[in-house]
Each structure stands twice: as structure tokens, then as C-alpha cells.
PDB file of C-alpha atoms in Angstrom:
ATOM      1  CA  UNK A   1    -258.363-116.275 163.020  1.00 66.00           C
ATOM      2  CA  UNK A   2    -260.999-117.597 165.385  1.00 78.00           C
ATOM      3  CA  UNK A   3    -261.351-116.130 168.849  1.00 80.00           C
ATOM      4  CA  UNK A   4    -260.756-119.496 170.540  1.00 79.00           C
ATOM      5  CA  UNK A   5    -257.529-119.981 168.576  1.00 82.00           C
ATOM      6  CA  UNK A   6    -256.298-116.556 169.662  1.00 77.00           C
ATOM      7  CA  UNK A   7    -257.093-117.364 173.291  1.00 80.00           C
ATOM      8  CA  UNK A   8    -255.274-120.705 173.091  1.00 81.00           C
ATOM      9  CA  UNK A   9    -252.188-119.172 171.479  1.00 73.00           C
ATOM     10  CA  UNK A  10    -252.031-116.298 173.955  1.00 78.00           C
ATOM     11  CA  UNK A  11    -252.457-118.727 176.880  1.00 78.00           C
ATOM     12  CA  UNK A  12    -249.646-120.952 175.616  1.00 79.00           C
ATOM     13  CA  UNK A  13    -247.392-117.945 175.039  1.00 79.00           C
ATOM     14  CA  UNK A  14    -248.111-116.564 178.514  1.00 75.00           C
ATOM     15  CA  UNK A  15    -247.422-119.952 180.103  1.00 72.00           C
ATOM     16  CA  UNK A  16    -244.113-120.307 178.266  1.00 67.00           C
ATOM     17  CA  UNK A  17    -243.011-116.819 179.285  1.00 67.00           C
ATOM     18  CA  UNK A  18    -244.007-117.526 182.883  1.00 67.00           C
ATOM     19  CA  UNK A  19    -242.084-120.818 182.998  1.00 67.00           C
ATOM     20  CA  UNK A  20    -238.946-119.421 181.370  1.00 65.00           C
ATOM     21  CA  UNK A  21    -238.886-116.203 183.398  1.00 63.00           C
ATOM     22  CA  UNK A  22    -239.524-117.954 186.706  1.00 63.00           C
ATOM     23  CA  UNK A  23    -236.708-120.405 185.995  1.00 63.00           C
ATOM     24  CA  UNK A  24    -234.329-117.551 185.334  1.00 60.00           C
ATOM     25  CA  UNK A  25    -235.541-115.424 188.254  1.00 58.00           C
ATOM     26  CA  UNK A  26    -235.297-118.168 190.857  1.00 61.00           C
ATOM     27  CA  UNK A  27    -232.074-119.793 189.630  1.00 58.00           C
ATOM     28  CA  UNK A  28    -229.425-120.007 192.304  1.00 58.00           C
ATOM     29  CA  UNK A  29    -226.131-121.739 192.801  1.00 57.00           C
ATOM     30  CA  UNK A  30    -225.821-125.018 194.643  1.00 55.00           C
ATOM     31  CA  UNK A  31    -223.924-123.412 197.538  1.00 54.00           C
ATOM     32  CA  UNK A  32    -226.726-120.891 198.087  1.00 55.00           C
ATOM     33  CA  UNK A  33    -229.391-123.601 197.988  1.00 51.00           C
ATOM     34  CA  UNK A  34    -227.700-125.513 200.807  1.00 52.00           C
ATOM     35  CA  UNK A  35    -227.505-122.410 203.041  1.00 55.00           C
ATOM     36  CA  UNK A  36    -231.239-121.691 202.979  1.00 52.00           C
ATOM     37  CA  UNK A  37    -233.421-123.715 205.285  1.00 56.00           C
ATOM     38  CA  UNK A  38    -237.047-123.932 206.318  1.00 57.00           C
ATOM     39  CA  UNK A  39    -239.553-121.402 205.051  1.00 55.00           C
ATOM     40  CA  UNK A  40    -236.882-119.212 203.476  1.00 57.00           C
ATOM     41  CA  UNK A  41    -236.062-122.075 201.103  1.00 64.00           C
ATOM     42  CA  UNK A  42    -239.526-121.773 199.566  1.00 67.00           C
ATOM     43  CA  UNK A  43    -239.531-117.975 199.411  1.00 72.00           C
ATOM     44  CA  UNK A  44    -239.333-117.919 195.627  1.00 74.00           C
ATOM     45  CA  UNK A  45    -242.282-120.254 195.245  1.00 77.00           C
ATOM     46  CA  UNK A  46    -244.373-118.363 197.784  1.00 77.00           C
ATOM     47  CA  UNK A  47    -243.587-115.060 196.080  1.00 76.00           C
ATOM     48  CA  UNK A  48    -244.488-116.593 192.722  1.00 80.00           C
ATOM     49  CA  UNK A  49    -247.768-117.904 194.138  1.00 80.00           C
ATOM     50  CA  UNK A  50    -248.580-114.506 195.630  1.00 80.00           C
ATOM     51  CA  UNK A  51    -247.854-112.801 192.322  1.00 81.00           C
ATOM     52  CA  UNK A  52    -249.968-115.267 190.377  1.00 84.00           C
ATOM     53  CA  UNK A  53    -252.770-114.957 192.920  1.00 82.00           C
ATOM     54  CA  UNK A  54    -252.975-111.190 192.681  1.00 85.00           C
ATOM     55  CA  UNK A  55    -252.627-111.333 188.904  1.00 85.00           C
ATOM     56  CA  UNK A  56    -255.485-113.786 188.541  1.00 86.00           C
ATOM     57  CA  UNK A  57    -257.603-111.818 191.009  1.00 86.00           C
ATOM     58  CA  UNK A  58    -256.975-108.576 189.116  1.00 87.00           C
ATOM     59  CA  UNK A  59    -257.764-110.234 185.795  1.00 88.00           C
ATOM     60  CA  UNK A  60    -260.956-111.787 187.140  1.00 88.00           C
ATOM     61  CA  UNK A  61    -261.985-108.543 188.807  1.00 89.00           C
ATOM     62  CA  UNK A  62    -261.398-106.581 185.611  1.00 89.00           C
ATOM     63  CA  UNK A  63    -263.403-109.023 183.535  1.00 91.00           C
ATOM     64  CA  UNK A  64    -266.199-109.100 186.125  1.00 90.00           C
ATOM     65  CA  UNK A  65    -266.393-105.332 186.350  1.00 92.00           C
ATOM     66  CA  UNK A  66    -266.420-104.995 182.584  1.00 92.00           C
ATOM     67  CA  UNK A  67    -269.225-107.503 182.202  1.00 93.00           C
ATOM     68  CA  UNK A  68    -271.247-105.907 185.006  1.00 92.00           C
ATOM     69  CA  UNK A  69    -270.903-102.443 183.521  1.00 93.00           C
ATOM     70  CA  UNK A  70    -271.746-103.731 180.032  1.00 93.00           C
ATOM     71  CA  UNK A  71    -274.875-105.487 181.293  1.00 93.00           C
ATOM     72  CA  UNK A  72    -275.975-102.383 183.203  1.00 93.00           C
ATOM     73  CA  UNK A  73    -275.432-100.155 180.182  1.00 92.00           C
ATOM     74  CA  UNK A  74    -277.369-102.612 178.001  1.00 94.00           C
ATOM     75  CA  UNK A  75    -280.242-102.449 180.444  1.00 93.00           C
ATOM     76  CA  UNK A  76    -280.153 -98.651 180.524  1.00 92.00           C
ATOM     77  CA  UNK A  77    -279.976 -98.494 176.712  1.00 93.00           C
ATOM     78  CA  UNK A  78    -283.059-100.720 176.390  1.00 94.00           C
ATOM     79  CA  UNK A  79    -285.024 -98.890 179.068  1.00 92.00           C
ATOM     80  CA  UNK A  80    -283.673 -95.397 179.823  1.00 91.00           C
ATOM     81  CA  UNK A  81    -286.375 -94.857 182.429  1.00 92.00           C
ATOM     82  CA  UNK A  82    -284.865 -97.573 184.645  1.00 91.00           C
ATOM     83  CA  UNK A  83    -281.429 -95.925 184.800  1.00 91.00           C
ATOM     84  CA  UNK A  84    -281.902 -94.873 188.419  1.00 90.00           C
ATOM     85  CA  UNK A  85    -282.916 -98.386 189.482  1.00 92.00           C
ATOM     86  CA  UNK A  86    -279.977 -99.995 187.664  1.00 92.00           C
ATOM     87  CA  UNK A  87    -277.205 -97.593 188.665  1.00 91.00           C
ATOM     88  CA  UNK A  88    -277.297 -98.226 192.435  1.00 92.00           C
ATOM     89  CA  UNK A  89    -277.058-102.041 192.357  1.00 92.00           C
ATOM     90  CA  UNK A  90    -274.404-101.809 189.639  1.00 92.00           C
ATOM     91  CA  UNK A  91    -272.198 -99.561 191.787  1.00 93.00           C
ATOM     92  CA  UNK A  92    -272.706-101.868 194.772  1.00 93.00           C
ATOM     93  CA  UNK A  93    -271.735-104.885 192.661  1.00 92.00           C
ATOM     94  CA  UNK A  94    -268.641-103.113 191.344  1.00 92.00           C
ATOM     95  CA  UNK A  95    -267.611-102.230 194.900  1.00 93.00           C
ATOM     96  CA  UNK A  96    -267.975-105.855 196.003  1.00 92.00           C
ATOM     97  CA  UNK A  97    -265.934-107.086 193.025  1.00 90.00           C
ATOM     98  CA  UNK A  98    -263.220-104.552 193.818  1.00 90.00           C
ATOM     99  CA  UNK A  99    -263.186-105.595 197.475  1.00 91.00           C
ATOM    100  CA  UNK A 100    -262.390-109.172 196.454  1.00 88.00           C
ATOM    101  CA  UNK A 101    -259.380-107.938 194.483  1.00 88.00           C
ATOM    102  CA  UNK A 102    -258.243-105.884 197.484  1.00 91.00           C
ATOM    103  CA  UNK A 103    -258.568-108.968 199.723  1.00 90.00           C
ATOM    104  CA  UNK A 104    -256.365-110.907 197.295  1.00 87.00           C
ATOM    105  CA  UNK A 105    -253.799-108.095 197.408  1.00 86.00           C
ATOM    106  CA  UNK A 106    -253.786-108.111 201.220  1.00 88.00           C
ATOM    107  CA  UNK A 107    -253.375-111.895 201.353  1.00 84.00           C
ATOM    108  CA  UNK A 108    -250.487-111.761 198.858  1.00 82.00           C
ATOM    109  CA  UNK A 109    -248.760-109.014 200.818  1.00 83.00           C
ATOM    110  CA  UNK A 110    -249.181-110.950 204.046  1.00 83.00           C
ATOM    111  CA  UNK A 111    -247.632-114.025 202.419  1.00 78.00           C
ATOM    112  CA  UNK A 112    -244.660-112.134 201.058  1.00 77.00           C
ATOM    113  CA  UNK A 113    -244.054-110.115 204.228  1.00 80.00           C
ATOM    114  CA  UNK A 114    -244.412-113.181 206.476  1.00 75.00           C
ATOM    115  CA  UNK A 115    -241.837-115.107 204.498  1.00 67.00           C
ATOM    116  CA  UNK A 116    -239.487-112.136 204.195  1.00 59.00           C
ATOM    117  CA  UNK A 117    -239.406-111.571 207.975  1.00 55.00           C
TER     118      UNK A 117
END
């Protein structure tokens, strides 16, 4: 099976699971829906957005770190003498990628805690 076909099938499966599970998780009776007002009414959607945001950030950060490490190791394998010159910028790049994921986590927590208060 081609790689693109696998990616398409896994994306469709993930989307279906997300849609079905979010419908079940955020289902509520009509009486409860009338009681909630204002920002609390959208709590489920904000929590879902925060979860998706941190999930996408973690996925992107993981892919970015993997590609950065692979490129650095390729460079070191081709020219072992340049290992010292490659290692420092690679570690700096990995730290910056990780900081973006941490920022996404902080923003998601702020969203969830602001709505929950």
C-alpha cells in the first residue's frame, strides 16, 4: 500500500473517531443546555479546541525535532569532523522547537482554566 494512501486512511479514521467521541463526550440533555449561559455554554468547545491545539503542537514539535535530529546526524555521518559545529546549533534548534510546544501547552491550560473559573 502506498504511503499516501496510508496517510489518507489514517487521517480519515482519526477524524471519524474525533467526531464520534466528541459528540458522545459533549452530549447533554436539553434541560442542562438551557441552564448554562455565557462562556460556560461553550466550555466543551473551548476544551476541545485546547486539546486539539496541544495535540497538533505536540505532533508538529515531534516531527520537527525528528527531522532536525535526522538532518544533523546525516551531516555528522557525511563529515564526522564537523560534529562539534553541528551539535550546538542542533541542540539550540531542538530547544526552540520544544519551547513552542510548551507555549502551546500554557495557552491551552490558560484557556481551560479561564473557562472553568
